[in-house]
Amino acid sequence: MEALIHHFTLLSDQALVDKTFDPSTIEDLMRLFELDSYNAWAALEAEQQQELEAAEESIREAEAELDRDMEWGMEEYRRTLEEMERMEAEELKELEEKAESARRTGSLLEKAATIAAKRHIAAAMGSAAASMRSAWKTASGNKVHPS
């Protein structure tokens, strides 16, 4: 472009000095200006297209990375959820085992208390029977003979 401007300056100076100057020479130079401008515009448009394609590629890469990160996050969430469910199941099983153990212990304590109560009742009945026999013997032994 600077070369064309320099050439235009030379032709302008020549047109001012030379009366036989052919104006078509400037027209040819103007076509060169137009062609140079068109080429510059086409180059700028091509550069913008390249930048657009590069930006679109960057967006695709960012989306792909985001998808990978989201998938990793979801996989981590699933693993954590599975681990928590496994821990909950273990804890529930442990609590159920403790509850069953407590139920069996309670059942054994109930049976032991029932046996102890039955033995206590039997001992009390034996003691009462012995007391009654003793009282009967005492009552029978103090009889006054009618003779």
XYZ file of N, CA and C in Angstrom, residues 17-132:
348
model
N 3.080 18.859 -13.507
C 4.173 19.434 -14.278
C 3.997 19.177 -15.780
N 3.602 17.948 -16.129
C 3.531 17.547 -17.541
C 2.132 17.768 -18.078
N 2.017 18.595 -19.158
C 0.729 18.890 -19.749
C 0.244 17.728 -20.618
N 1.082 16.855 -21.006
C 0.713 15.716 -21.849
C 0.457 14.455 -21.016
N 0.285 14.636 -19.760
C 0.100 13.490 -18.850
C -1.194 12.777 -19.187
N -1.130 11.451 -19.234
C -2.298 10.628 -19.563
C -3.013 10.256 -18.259
N -4.274 10.701 -18.067
C -5.018 10.395 -16.826
C -5.310 8.904 -16.645
N -5.272 8.155 -17.720
C -5.540 6.717 -17.575
C -4.468 6.047 -16.725
N -3.317 6.646 -16.636
C -2.251 6.101 -15.788
C -2.691 6.127 -14.327
N -3.333 7.233 -13.941
C -3.841 7.326 -12.559
C -4.996 6.346 -12.375
N -5.807 6.177 -13.433
C -6.907 5.206 -13.336
C -6.358 3.804 -13.123
N -5.284 3.472 -13.837
C -4.658 2.155 -13.641
C -4.152 2.022 -12.196
N -3.553 3.101 -11.701
C -3.066 3.082 -10.318
C -4.232 2.945 -9.337
N -5.361 3.593 -9.647
C -6.540 3.491 -8.781
C -7.071 2.053 -8.767
N -7.014 1.379 -9.919
C -7.410 -0.035 -9.961
C -6.485 -0.863 -9.074
N -5.189 -0.514 -9.094
C -4.234 -1.218 -8.218
C -4.568 -0.962 -6.740
N -4.964 0.294 -6.409
C -5.410 0.600 -5.045
C -6.624 -0.263 -4.675
N -7.560 -0.318 -5.633
C -8.777 -1.104 -5.390
C -8.425 -2.581 -5.200
N -7.557 -3.082 -6.051
C -7.140 -4.478 -5.947
C -6.410 -4.735 -4.641
N -5.526 -3.815 -4.252
C -4.796 -3.968 -2.993
C -5.750 -3.926 -1.793
N -6.734 -3.019 -1.867
C -7.736 -2.930 -0.788
C -8.550 -4.212 -0.714
N -8.953 -4.730 -1.877
C -9.720 -5.968 -1.902
C -8.898 -7.110 -1.309
N -7.608 -7.183 -1.704
C -6.738 -8.241 -1.171
C -6.560 -8.107 0.341
N -6.417 -6.882 0.803
C -6.280 -6.658 2.246
C -7.569 -7.073 2.963
N -8.711 -6.709 2.342
C -10.004 -7.091 2.940
C -10.149 -8.615 2.960
N -9.771 -9.275 1.845
C -9.866 -10.739 1.768
C -8.928 -11.386 2.790
N -7.727 -10.827 2.941
C -6.785 -11.364 3.922
C -7.329 -11.189 5.342
N -7.916 -10.022 5.602
C -8.502 -9.773 6.924
C -9.665 -10.729 7.182
N -10.487 -10.927 6.158
C -11.611 -11.842 6.315
C -11.111 -13.272 6.549
N -10.061 -13.681 5.846
C -9.489 -15.017 6.036
C -8.920 -15.149 7.452
N -8.264 -14.082 7.899
C -7.715 -14.090 9.261
C -8.830 -14.193 10.300
N -9.914 -13.448 10.072
C -11.060 -13.524 10.987
C -11.681 -14.918 10.964
N -11.739 -15.532 9.792
C -12.283 -16.891 9.684
C -11.399 -17.874 10.459
N -10.094 -17.706 10.352
C -9.172 -18.567 11.104
C -9.356 -18.365 12.605
N -9.494 -17.105 13.023
C -9.709 -16.828 14.442
C -11.033 -17.420 14.912
N -12.053 -17.325 14.059
C -13.356 -17.906 14.395
C -13.234 -19.417 14.554
N -12.558 -20.058 13.610
C -12.384 -21.505 13.692
C -11.571 -21.894 14.928
N -10.542 -21.092 15.228
C -9.739 -21.371 16.423
C -10.588 -21.196 17.684
N -11.426 -20.169 17.720
C -12.294 -19.955 18.882
C -13.305 -21.092 19.018
N -13.872 -21.533 17.879
C -14.814 -22.650 17.928
C -14.131 -23.920 18.413
N -12.902 -24.147 17.962
C -12.144 -25.318 18.420
C -11.862 -25.224 19.920
N -11.529 -24.035 20.390
C -11.309 -23.838 21.829
C -12.573 -24.129 22.621
N -13.707 -23.700 22.076
C -14.993 -23.963 22.741
C -15.259 -25.464 22.777
N -15.003 -26.159 21.647
C -15.212 -27.609 21.617
C -14.306 -28.309 22.629
N -13.053 -27.867 22.706
C -12.126 -28.459 23.676
C -12.597 -28.198 25.104
N -13.052 -26.961 25.353
C -13.543 -26.626 26.697
C -14.775 -27.461 27.042
N -15.679 -27.634 26.067
C -16.869 -28.456 26.306
C -16.478 -29.906 26.577
N -15.507 -30.410 25.807
C -15.052 -31.786 26.020
C -14.431 -31.937 27.403
N -13.640 -30.956 27.806
C -13.029 -31.008 29.138
C -14.098 -30.919 30.223
N -15.075 -30.059 30.003
C -16.175 -29.954 30.957
C -16.937 -31.274 31.042
N -17.186 -31.897 29.895
C -17.866 -33.195 29.890
C -17.051 -34.237 30.651
N -15.728 -34.239 30.419
C -14.863 -35.197 31.146
C -14.924 -34.933 32.642
N -14.849 -33.657 33.015
C -14.887 -33.322 34.444
C -16.234 -33.681 35.061
N -17.306 -33.422 34.323
C -18.634 -33.769 34.831
C -18.774 -35.283 34.972
N -18.282 -36.022 33.994
C -18.355 -37.483 34.060
C -17.519 -38.001 35.231
N -16.333 -37.413 35.420
C -15.495 -37.812 36.564
C -16.221 -37.507 37.871
N -16.835 -36.328 37.945
C -17.561 -35.947 39.157
C -18.730 -36.887 39.426
N -19.463 -37.237 38.364
C -20.597 -38.161 38.543
C -20.101 -39.542 38.953
N -18.997 -39.985 38.376
C -18.441 -41.286 38.749
C -17.981 -41.266 40.207
N -17.364 -40.179 40.610
C -16.942 -40.032 42.011
C -18.167 -40.029 42.926
N -19.223 -39.345 42.498
C -20.466 -39.317 43.281
C -21.043 -40.731 43.402
N -21.056 -41.476 42.273
C -21.587 -42.847 42.312
C -20.754 -43.724 43.243
N -19.427 -43.603 43.173
C -18.563 -44.400 44.061
C -18.820 -44.041 45.516
N -18.937 -42.749 45.796
C -19.194 -42.308 47.168
C -20.544 -42.819 47.646
N -21.543 -42.739 46.776
C -22.880 -43.220 47.121
C -22.859 -44.722 47.398
N -22.180 -45.480 46.542
C -22.078 -46.926 46.754
C -21.360 -47.237 48.066
N -20.298 -46.500 48.347
C -19.552 -46.707 49.601
C -20.440 -46.400 50.797
N -21.192 -45.308 50.711
C -22.080 -44.948 51.820
C -23.169 -46.003 51.995
N -23.731 -46.502 50.889
C -24.750 -47.538 50.983
C -24.169 -48.809 51.591
N -22.929 -49.156 51.201
C -22.269 -50.329 51.771
C -22.057 -50.136 53.263
N -21.600 -48.955 53.661
C -21.382 -48.674 55.087
C -22.703 -48.708 55.852
N -23.754 -48.154 55.245
C -25.073 -48.172 55.892
C -25.562 -49.602 56.068
N -25.355 -50.445 55.046
C -25.781 -51.843 55.131
C -25.007 -52.567 56.233
N -23.695 -52.309 56.317
C -22.891 -52.926 57.372
C -23.365 -52.464 58.747
N -23.627 -51.177 58.875
C -24.081 -50.643 60.160
C -25.446 -51.211 60.530
N -26.344 -51.320 59.544
C -27.668 -51.897 59.794
C -27.529 -53.351 60.221
N -26.669 -54.094 59.530
C -26.461 -55.505 59.882
C -25.920 -55.613 61.303
N -24.972 -54.749 61.637
C -24.392 -54.750 62.981
C -25.463 -54.433 64.031
N -26.299 -53.430 63.741
C -27.374 -53.082 64.679
C -28.383 -54.222 64.816
N -28.706 -54.876 63.686
C -29.634 -55.999 63.751
C -29.045 -57.140 64.579
N -27.737 -57.385 64.401
C -27.085 -58.439 65.199
C -27.100 -58.086 66.675
N -26.841 -56.833 66.996
C -26.876 -56.405 68.399
C -28.292 -56.527 68.959
N -29.286 -56.154 68.153
C -30.677 -56.253 68.600
C -31.055 -57.706 68.832
N -30.626 -58.589 67.923
C -30.917 -60.021 68.084
C -30.215 -60.572 69.319
N -28.981 -60.145 69.539
C -28.244 -60.569 70.735
C -28.948 -60.078 71.996
N -29.403 -58.829 71.979
C -30.118 -58.283 73.140
C -31.435 -59.031 73.347
N -32.117 -59.392 72.259
C -33.364 -60.149 72.368
C -33.110 -61.516 72.989
N -32.035 -62.203 72.517
C -31.702 -63.512 73.087
C -31.317 -63.395 74.555
N -30.540 -62.360 74.879
C -30.146 -62.145 76.282
C -31.382 -61.903 77.133
N -32.301 -61.086 76.617
C -33.550 -60.822 77.347
C -34.365 -62.091 77.526
N -34.413 -62.917 76.492
C -35.148 -64.179 76.564
C -34.520 -65.105 77.610
N -33.172 -65.166 77.605
C -32.483 -66.002 78.600
C -32.711 -65.475 80.013
N -32.670 -64.131 80.148
C -32.920 -63.553 81.475
C -34.351 -63.832 81.925
N -35.293 -63.796 80.993
C -36.691 -64.099 81.325
C -36.820 -65.550 81.794
N -36.168 -66.463 81.066
C -36.225 -67.877 81.456
C -35.572 -68.091 82.809
N -34.434 -67.428 83.021
C -33.743 -67.561 84.314
C -34.616 -67.020 85.436
N -35.273 -65.889 85.187
C -36.153 -65.314 86.210
C -37.344 -66.231 86.465
N -37.894 -66.826 85.390
C -39.019 -67.753 85.546
C -38.592 -68.972 86.360
N -37.442 -69.532 86.048
C -36.930 -70.696 86.803
C -36.687 -70.313 88.260
N -36.063 -69.142 88.457
C -35.801 -68.703 89.837
C -37.106 -68.496 90.582
N -38.105 -67.926 89.931
C -39.404 -67.696 90.571
C -40.074 -69.021 90.910
N -39.999 -69.982 89.982
C -40.595 -71.289 90.236
C -39.898 -71.978 91.405
N -38.567 -71.882 91.437
C -37.823 -72.495 92.557
C -38.174 -71.788 93.862
N -38.304 -70.483 93.821
C -38.663 -69.729 95.014
C -40.048 -70.148 95.498
N -40.969 -70.278 94.524
C -42.333 -70.708 94.883
C -42.294 -72.122 95.461
N -41.514 -73.014 94.818
C -41.413 -74.397 95.315
C -40.808 -74.412 96.707
N -39.766 -73.585 96.913
C -39.139 -73.527 98.247
C -40.119 -72.976 99.260
N -40.879 -71.944 98.871
C -41.869 -71.373 99.790
C -42.953 -72.393 100.100
N -43.382 -73.149 99.079
C -44.409 -74.176 99.303
C -43.857 -75.286 100.198
N -42.586 -75.659 99.953
C -41.955 -76.692 100.807
C -41.843 -76.214 102.238
N -41.466 -74.948 102.405
C -41.332 -74.379 103.744
C -42.689 -74.319 104.416
N -43.703 -73.918 103.672
C -45.052 -73.837 104.240
C -45.553 -75.231 104.612
N -45.282 -76.230 103.767
C -45.722 -77.598 104.058
C -45.010 -78.126 105.291
N -43.709 -77.823 105.385
C -42.941 -78.280 106.553
C -43.471 -77.615 107.810
N -43.793 -76.311 107.691
C -44.335 -75.602 108.851
C -45.674 -76.211 109.250
N -46.485 -76.555 108.285
C -47.791 -77.131 108.603
C -47.632 -78.536 109.207
